[in-house]
Amino acid sequence: MTAHRSRAATIHGSMNTSPSLPDFFAGDAVEIAPALLGWHLSVDGIGGIIAETEAYRRDDPASHSFNGPTPRNAAMFGPPAHAYVYRSYGIHWCLNFVCSEGSAVLIRALVPLTGIDAMMARRKTEKLAQLCSGPGKLCAALGVGHNHDGAPLAHAPFGLRPGEPVTVAVSPRIGITKNPEAPWRFGIAGSPFVSKPFR
DNA sequence: GTTGCGATTGCCT
DNA sequence: GGCAATCGCAACT
């Protein structure tokens, strides 16, 4: 197994020439979720290419924000371009990017790229395709936890920058029972790194 | 105060 | 495919 060097964090730099993250995230989560595919996400320099996302709107019965603010979902009602991190099933962590008020994009899978050794150690597996193929897996691999809830995506430890355009696959969201038909799950078409195949 | 249910995962049969 | 782990929160009593 090749030793992949972890790149030192801090991404800034070219952000001046492209739209600011707050502007990019200030819109409809359903439009932003597919647009995030292909972007590079890192936490303390460890991460990869965003391969799968889901959108959750303010008025969406499946969204944590549907019943209004609570201590847990407070970040969803804060400013855009911040993280919303919640505990799933009392065990795992899930990472969202906050969009317009009460809406967010769930990051469901990454193509592992930087700090692969560190991710494998955290996940206790060497299977590349399954390192970040799920919202809980991805948070474990990147070391995301409650301490990242509400943190701004434009600053360390987060690194977030656009990538090349990708072909987008669409499907209903996974694991929900309310509003299950909404086609608001997006992935890089044909990617082996997504949590479940698109079809 | 108690109960039931998840935006999940890994281990088991 | 079934199921346990484990906790925040809503909807009860």
mmCIF file of C-alpha atoms (C1' of nucleotides) in Angstrom:
data_model
loop_
_atom_site.group_PDB
_atom_site.id
_atom_site.type_symbol
_atom_site.label_atom_id
_atom_site.label_comp_id
_atom_site.label_asym_id
_atom_site.label_seq_id
_atom_site.Cartn_x
_atom_site.Cartn_y
_atom_site.Cartn_z
ATOM 1 C CA MET A 1 0.000 0.000 0.000
ATOM 2 C CA THR A 2 1.420 3.317 -1.066
ATOM 3 C CA ALA A 3 2.190 5.809 1.652
ATOM 4 C CA HIS A 4 -0.041 8.781 0.895
ATOM 5 C CA ARG A 5 1.259 11.972 2.413
ATOM 6 C CA SER A 6 -1.248 14.118 4.267
ATOM 7 C CA ARG A 7 -1.309 17.595 2.814
ATOM 8 C CA ALA A 8 -1.082 20.361 5.383
ATOM 9 C CA ALA A 9 -4.486 21.984 5.795
ATOM 10 C CA THR A 10 -5.365 25.575 4.831
ATOM 11 C CA ILE A 11 -6.921 25.884 1.420
ATOM 12 C CA HIS A 12 -7.758 29.613 1.072
ATOM 13 C CA GLY A 13 -5.963 31.364 -1.790
ATOM 14 C CA SER A 14 -7.949 31.006 -4.987
ATOM 15 C CA MET A 15 -11.212 31.666 -3.198
ATOM 16 C CA ASN A 16 -10.961 35.353 -4.066
ATOM 17 C CA THR A 17 -11.585 34.755 -7.751
ATOM 18 C CA SER A 18 -14.569 32.402 -7.381
ATOM 19 C CA PRO A 19 -17.876 33.127 -5.610
ATOM 20 C CA SER A 20 -17.489 33.152 -1.832
ATOM 21 C CA LEU A 21 -18.648 30.068 0.016
ATOM 22 C CA PRO A 22 -21.396 31.998 1.868
ATOM 23 C CA ASP A 23 -22.771 33.175 -1.494
ATOM 24 C CA PHE A 24 -22.532 29.715 -3.024
ATOM 25 C CA PHE A 25 -24.400 28.107 -0.120
ATOM 26 C CA ALA A 26 -27.067 30.809 0.303
ATOM 27 C CA GLY A 27 -29.508 29.128 -2.104
ATOM 28 C CA ASP A 28 -31.681 26.058 -2.595
ATOM 29 C CA ALA A 29 -30.155 22.868 -1.187
ATOM 30 C CA VAL A 30 -31.661 20.869 -4.061
ATOM 31 C CA GLU A 31 -29.626 22.924 -6.534
ATOM 32 C CA ILE A 32 -26.486 23.061 -4.401
ATOM 33 C CA ALA A 33 -26.336 19.326 -3.607
ATOM 34 C CA PRO A 34 -25.571 18.195 -7.194
ATOM 35 C CA ALA A 35 -23.289 21.192 -7.746
ATOM 36 C CA LEU A 36 -21.065 20.010 -4.878
ATOM 37 C CA LEU A 37 -20.205 16.744 -6.626
ATOM 38 C CA GLY A 38 -16.576 16.788 -7.710
ATOM 39 C CA TRP A 39 -15.549 19.349 -5.077
ATOM 40 C CA HIS A 40 -12.649 18.502 -2.811
ATOM 41 C CA LEU A 41 -13.409 18.332 0.918
ATOM 42 C CA SER A 42 -10.813 17.934 3.637
ATOM 43 C CA VAL A 43 -10.617 18.159 7.420
ATOM 44 C CA ASP A 44 -7.135 18.904 8.717
ATOM 45 C CA GLY A 45 -5.871 18.075 5.225
ATOM 46 C CA ILE A 46 -7.487 14.638 5.096
ATOM 47 C CA GLY A 47 -10.302 13.991 2.629
ATOM 48 C CA GLY A 48 -11.198 13.596 -1.033
ATOM 49 C CA ILE A 49 -13.707 14.270 -3.807
ATOM 50 C CA ILE A 50 -17.382 14.604 -2.894
ATOM 51 C CA ALA A 51 -19.081 11.680 -4.649
ATOM 52 C CA GLU A 52 -22.604 11.620 -3.149
ATOM 53 C CA THR A 53 -24.930 14.162 -1.526
ATOM 54 C CA GLU A 54 -28.538 14.572 -0.421
ATOM 55 C CA ALA A 55 -30.625 17.748 -0.116
ATOM 56 C CA TYR A 56 -32.885 18.545 2.843
ATOM 57 C CA ARG A 57 -35.195 21.546 2.657
ATOM 58 C CA ARG A 58 -36.739 23.601 5.451
ATOM 59 C CA ASP A 59 -40.277 22.473 4.570
ATOM 60 C CA ASP A 60 -39.241 18.862 3.908
ATOM 61 C CA PRO A 61 -40.834 16.336 6.297
ATOM 62 C CA ALA A 62 -37.660 14.247 6.126
ATOM 63 C CA SER A 63 -35.491 17.159 7.285
ATOM 64 C CA HIS A 64 -34.359 17.625 10.870
ATOM 65 C CA SER A 65 -35.406 21.276 10.484
ATOM 66 C CA PHE A 66 -39.026 20.418 9.636
ATOM 67 C CA ASN A 67 -40.319 20.921 13.185
ATOM 68 C CA GLY A 68 -38.315 24.079 13.810
ATOM 69 C CA PRO A 69 -35.117 24.761 15.776
ATOM 70 C CA THR A 70 -33.923 22.457 18.568
ATOM 71 C CA PRO A 71 -30.550 22.337 20.308
ATOM 72 C CA ARG A 72 -29.461 19.593 17.960
ATOM 73 C CA ASN A 73 -30.360 21.264 14.665
ATOM 74 C CA ALA A 74 -29.415 24.824 15.657
ATOM 75 C CA ALA A 75 -26.686 25.008 13.018
ATOM 76 C CA MET A 76 -29.275 24.472 10.280
ATOM 77 C CA PHE A 77 -30.835 27.779 11.291
ATOM 78 C CA GLY A 78 -27.492 29.561 11.431
ATOM 79 C CA PRO A 79 -25.589 31.153 8.531
ATOM 80 C CA PRO A 80 -24.939 29.237 5.286
ATOM 81 C CA ALA A 81 -21.556 27.649 4.519
ATOM 82 C CA HIS A 82 -21.278 26.236 8.026
ATOM 83 C CA ALA A 83 -21.261 22.604 9.133
ATOM 84 C CA TYR A 84 -24.246 20.878 10.701
ATOM 85 C CA VAL A 85 -23.024 17.703 12.431
ATOM 86 C CA TYR A 86 -25.478 15.405 14.179
ATOM 87 C CA ARG A 87 -25.315 12.018 15.813
ATOM 88 C CA SER A 88 -27.085 9.298 13.850
ATOM 89 C CA TYR A 89 -28.684 6.376 15.647
ATOM 90 C CA GLY A 90 -26.793 7.414 18.759
ATOM 91 C CA ILE A 91 -23.607 6.013 17.252
ATOM 92 C CA HIS A 92 -22.355 7.681 14.098
ATOM 93 C CA TRP A 93 -21.782 11.281 13.050
ATOM 94 C CA CYS A 94 -23.160 12.814 9.868
ATOM 95 C CA LEU A 95 -21.848 15.955 8.153
ATOM 96 C CA ASN A 96 -24.053 18.515 6.412
ATOM 97 C CA PHE A 97 -23.353 21.818 4.719
ATOM 98 C CA VAL A 98 -25.885 24.467 5.741
ATOM 99 C CA CYS A 99 -27.585 26.270 2.828
ATOM 100 C CA SER A 100 -30.467 28.758 2.995
ATOM 101 C CA GLU A 101 -32.058 28.914 6.441
ATOM 102 C CA GLY A 102 -33.240 25.529 7.680
ATOM 103 C CA SER A 103 -31.883 23.649 4.677
ATOM 104 C CA ALA A 104 -28.710 21.645 4.233
ATOM 105 C CA VAL A 105 -26.818 19.167 2.071
ATOM 106 C CA LEU A 106 -25.826 15.828 3.633
ATOM 107 C CA ILE A 107 -22.397 14.662 2.497
ATOM 108 C CA ARG A 108 -22.799 10.930 1.928
ATOM 109 C CA ALA A 109 -19.624 9.732 0.216
ATOM 110 C CA LEU A 110 -16.123 10.762 -0.853
ATOM 111 C CA VAL A 111 -13.510 9.479 -3.250
ATOM 112 C CA PRO A 112 -10.577 9.131 -0.809
ATOM 113 C CA LEU A 113 -7.643 11.222 -1.967
ATOM 114 C CA THR A 114 -5.473 12.784 0.749
ATOM 115 C CA GLY A 115 -4.444 11.127 4.009
ATOM 116 C CA ILE A 116 -5.618 7.705 2.924
ATOM 117 C CA ASP A 117 -3.425 5.959 5.499
ATOM 118 C CA ALA A 118 -4.910 8.044 8.300
ATOM 119 C CA MET A 119 -8.428 7.305 7.065
ATOM 120 C CA MET A 120 -7.721 3.575 6.909
ATOM 121 C CA ALA A 121 -6.392 3.666 10.461
ATOM 122 C CA ARG A 122 -9.476 5.494 11.737
ATOM 123 C CA ARG A 123 -11.861 3.227 9.851
ATOM 124 C CA LYS A 124 -9.921 0.046 10.616
ATOM 125 C CA THR A 125 -10.166 -1.131 7.027
ATOM 126 C CA GLU A 126 -7.961 -1.059 3.948
ATOM 127 C CA LYS A 127 -10.802 -1.320 1.452
ATOM 128 C CA LEU A 128 -10.541 1.914 -0.502
ATOM 129 C CA ALA A 129 -14.012 1.796 -2.033
ATOM 130 C CA GLN A 130 -15.601 1.519 1.402
ATOM 131 C CA LEU A 131 -13.477 4.051 3.276
ATOM 132 C CA CYS A 132 -15.920 6.929 2.799
ATOM 133 C CA SER A 133 -18.948 5.232 1.186
ATOM 134 C CA GLY A 134 -21.566 6.484 3.637
ATOM 135 C CA PRO A 135 -22.266 9.505 5.838
ATOM 136 C CA GLY A 136 -21.107 7.825 9.031
ATOM 137 C CA LYS A 137 -18.073 6.230 7.399
ATOM 138 C CA LEU A 138 -16.969 9.529 5.925
ATOM 139 C CA CYS A 139 -17.135 11.300 9.286
ATOM 140 C CA ALA A 140 -15.153 8.532 10.946
ATOM 141 C CA ALA A 141 -12.506 8.681 8.208
ATOM 142 C CA LEU A 142 -12.173 12.470 8.423
ATOM 143 C CA GLY A 143 -12.428 12.689 12.208
ATOM 144 C CA VAL A 144 -15.609 14.751 12.075
ATOM 145 C CA GLY A 145 -17.543 14.900 15.325
ATOM 146 C CA HIS A 146 -19.684 17.090 17.521
ATOM 147 C CA ASN A 147 -16.882 19.630 17.879
ATOM 148 C CA HIS A 148 -17.300 20.507 14.175
ATOM 149 C CA ASP A 149 -21.007 21.338 14.545
ATOM 150 C CA GLY A 150 -21.539 24.958 13.517
ATOM 151 C CA ALA A 151 -17.977 25.442 12.274
ATOM 152 C CA PRO A 152 -17.442 27.576 9.130
ATOM 153 C CA LEU A 153 -16.549 25.641 5.994
ATOM 154 C CA ALA A 154 -14.303 28.438 4.734
ATOM 155 C CA HIS A 155 -11.787 28.056 7.551
ATOM 156 C CA ALA A 156 -9.568 25.394 9.103
ATOM 157 C CA PRO A 157 -9.914 22.587 9.913
ATOM 158 C CA PHE A 158 -12.217 22.465 6.874
ATOM 159 C CA GLY A 159 -10.892 22.738 3.344
ATOM 160 C CA LEU A 160 -13.424 23.043 0.517
ATOM 161 C CA ARG A 161 -12.724 23.932 -3.080
ATOM 162 C CA PRO A 162 -14.472 23.383 -6.431
ATOM 163 C CA GLY A 163 -13.390 20.654 -8.829
ATOM 164 C CA GLU A 164 -14.002 19.621 -12.397
ATOM 165 C CA PRO A 165 -17.592 19.129 -13.599
ATOM 166 C CA VAL A 166 -18.953 15.593 -13.268
ATOM 167 C CA THR A 167 -21.847 13.594 -14.692
ATOM 168 C CA VAL A 168 -24.614 13.541 -12.087
ATOM 169 C CA ALA A 169 -26.792 10.542 -11.204
ATOM 170 C CA VAL A 170 -30.075 11.067 -9.308
ATOM 171 C CA SER A 171 -32.219 8.900 -7.026
ATOM 172 C CA PRO A 172 -34.561 9.081 -4.041
ATOM 173 C CA ARG A 173 -32.857 9.586 -0.684
ATOM 174 C CA ILE A 174 -31.718 6.664 1.439
ATOM 175 C CA GLY A 175 -33.010 5.583 4.818
ATOM 176 C CA ILE A 176 -35.941 7.974 5.170
ATOM 177 C CA THR A 177 -39.632 7.225 5.547
ATOM 178 C CA LYS A 178 -41.097 10.730 5.148
ATOM 179 C CA ASN A 179 -41.214 12.247 1.651
ATOM 180 C CA PRO A 180 -39.360 9.179 0.321
ATOM 181 C CA GLU A 181 -40.095 9.815 -3.375
ATOM 182 C CA ALA A 182 -38.273 13.148 -3.663
ATOM 183 C CA PRO A 183 -35.334 12.613 -6.085
ATOM 184 C CA TRP A 184 -32.873 14.567 -3.974
ATOM 185 C CA ARG A 185 -29.945 12.141 -3.762
ATOM 186 C CA PHE A 186 -27.110 12.930 -6.154
ATOM 187 C CA GLY A 187 -23.925 11.073 -7.065
ATOM 188 C CA ILE A 188 -21.083 10.954 -9.545
ATOM 189 C CA ALA A 189 -22.451 8.666 -12.267
ATOM 190 C CA GLY A 190 -20.783 5.258 -12.265
ATOM 191 C CA SER A 191 -18.582 5.962 -9.254
ATOM 192 C CA PRO A 192 -17.651 2.901 -7.159
ATOM 193 C CA PHE A 193 -17.301 5.112 -4.079
ATOM 194 C CA VAL A 194 -20.990 5.873 -3.449
ATOM 195 C CA SER A 195 -22.910 4.304 -0.554
ATOM 196 C CA LYS A 196 -25.322 2.450 -2.842
ATOM 197 C CA PRO A 197 -25.474 2.110 -6.636
ATOM 198 C CA PHE A 198 -27.624 4.537 -8.617
ATOM 199 C CA ARG A 199 -30.033 2.904 -11.013
ATOM 200 C "C1'" DG B 1 -41.018 10.112 33.554
ATOM 201 C "C1'" DT B 2 -41.514 6.790 29.693
ATOM 202 C "C1'" DT B 3 -41.721 5.275 24.971
ATOM 203 C "C1'" DG B 4 -40.684 4.959 20.168
ATOM 204 C "C1'" DC B 5 -38.160 6.235 16.291
ATOM 205 C "C1'" DG B 6 -34.642 7.423 13.283
ATOM 206 C "C1'" DA B 7 -30.666 11.268 7.157
ATOM 207 C "C1'" DT B 8 -26.327 4.130 9.891
ATOM 208 C "C1'" DT B 9 -23.142 0.600 10.193
ATOM 209 C "C1'" DG B 10 -20.985 -3.931 10.917
ATOM 210 C "C1'" DC B 11 -21.575 -8.449 12.284
ATOM 211 C "C1'" DC B 12 -24.473 -12.447 12.151
ATOM 212 C "C1'" DT B 13 -27.238 -16.299 9.912
ATOM 213 C "C1'" DG C 1 -31.519 -10.570 4.751
ATOM 214 C "C1'" DG C 2 -31.862 -9.754 10.126
ATOM 215 C "C1'" DC C 3 -30.490 -7.242 13.991
ATOM 216 C "C1'" DA C 4 -28.067 -4.774 17.842
ATOM 217 C "C1'" DA C 5 -25.673 -0.620 19.321
ATOM 218 C "C1'" DT C 6 -27.076 3.960 21.549
ATOM 219 C "C1'" DC C 7 -28.853 8.930 22.008
ATOM 220 C "C1'" DG C 8 -31.566 13.299 20.953
ATOM 221 C "C1'" DC C 9 -36.007 14.528 20.586
ATOM 222 C "C1'" DA C 10 -41.012 14.419 20.119
ATOM 223 C "C1'" DA C 11 -45.149 12.642 21.827
ATOM 224 C "C1'" DC C 12 -47.237 10.630 24.947
ATOM 225 C "C1'" DT C 13 -48.828 9.348 30.230
#
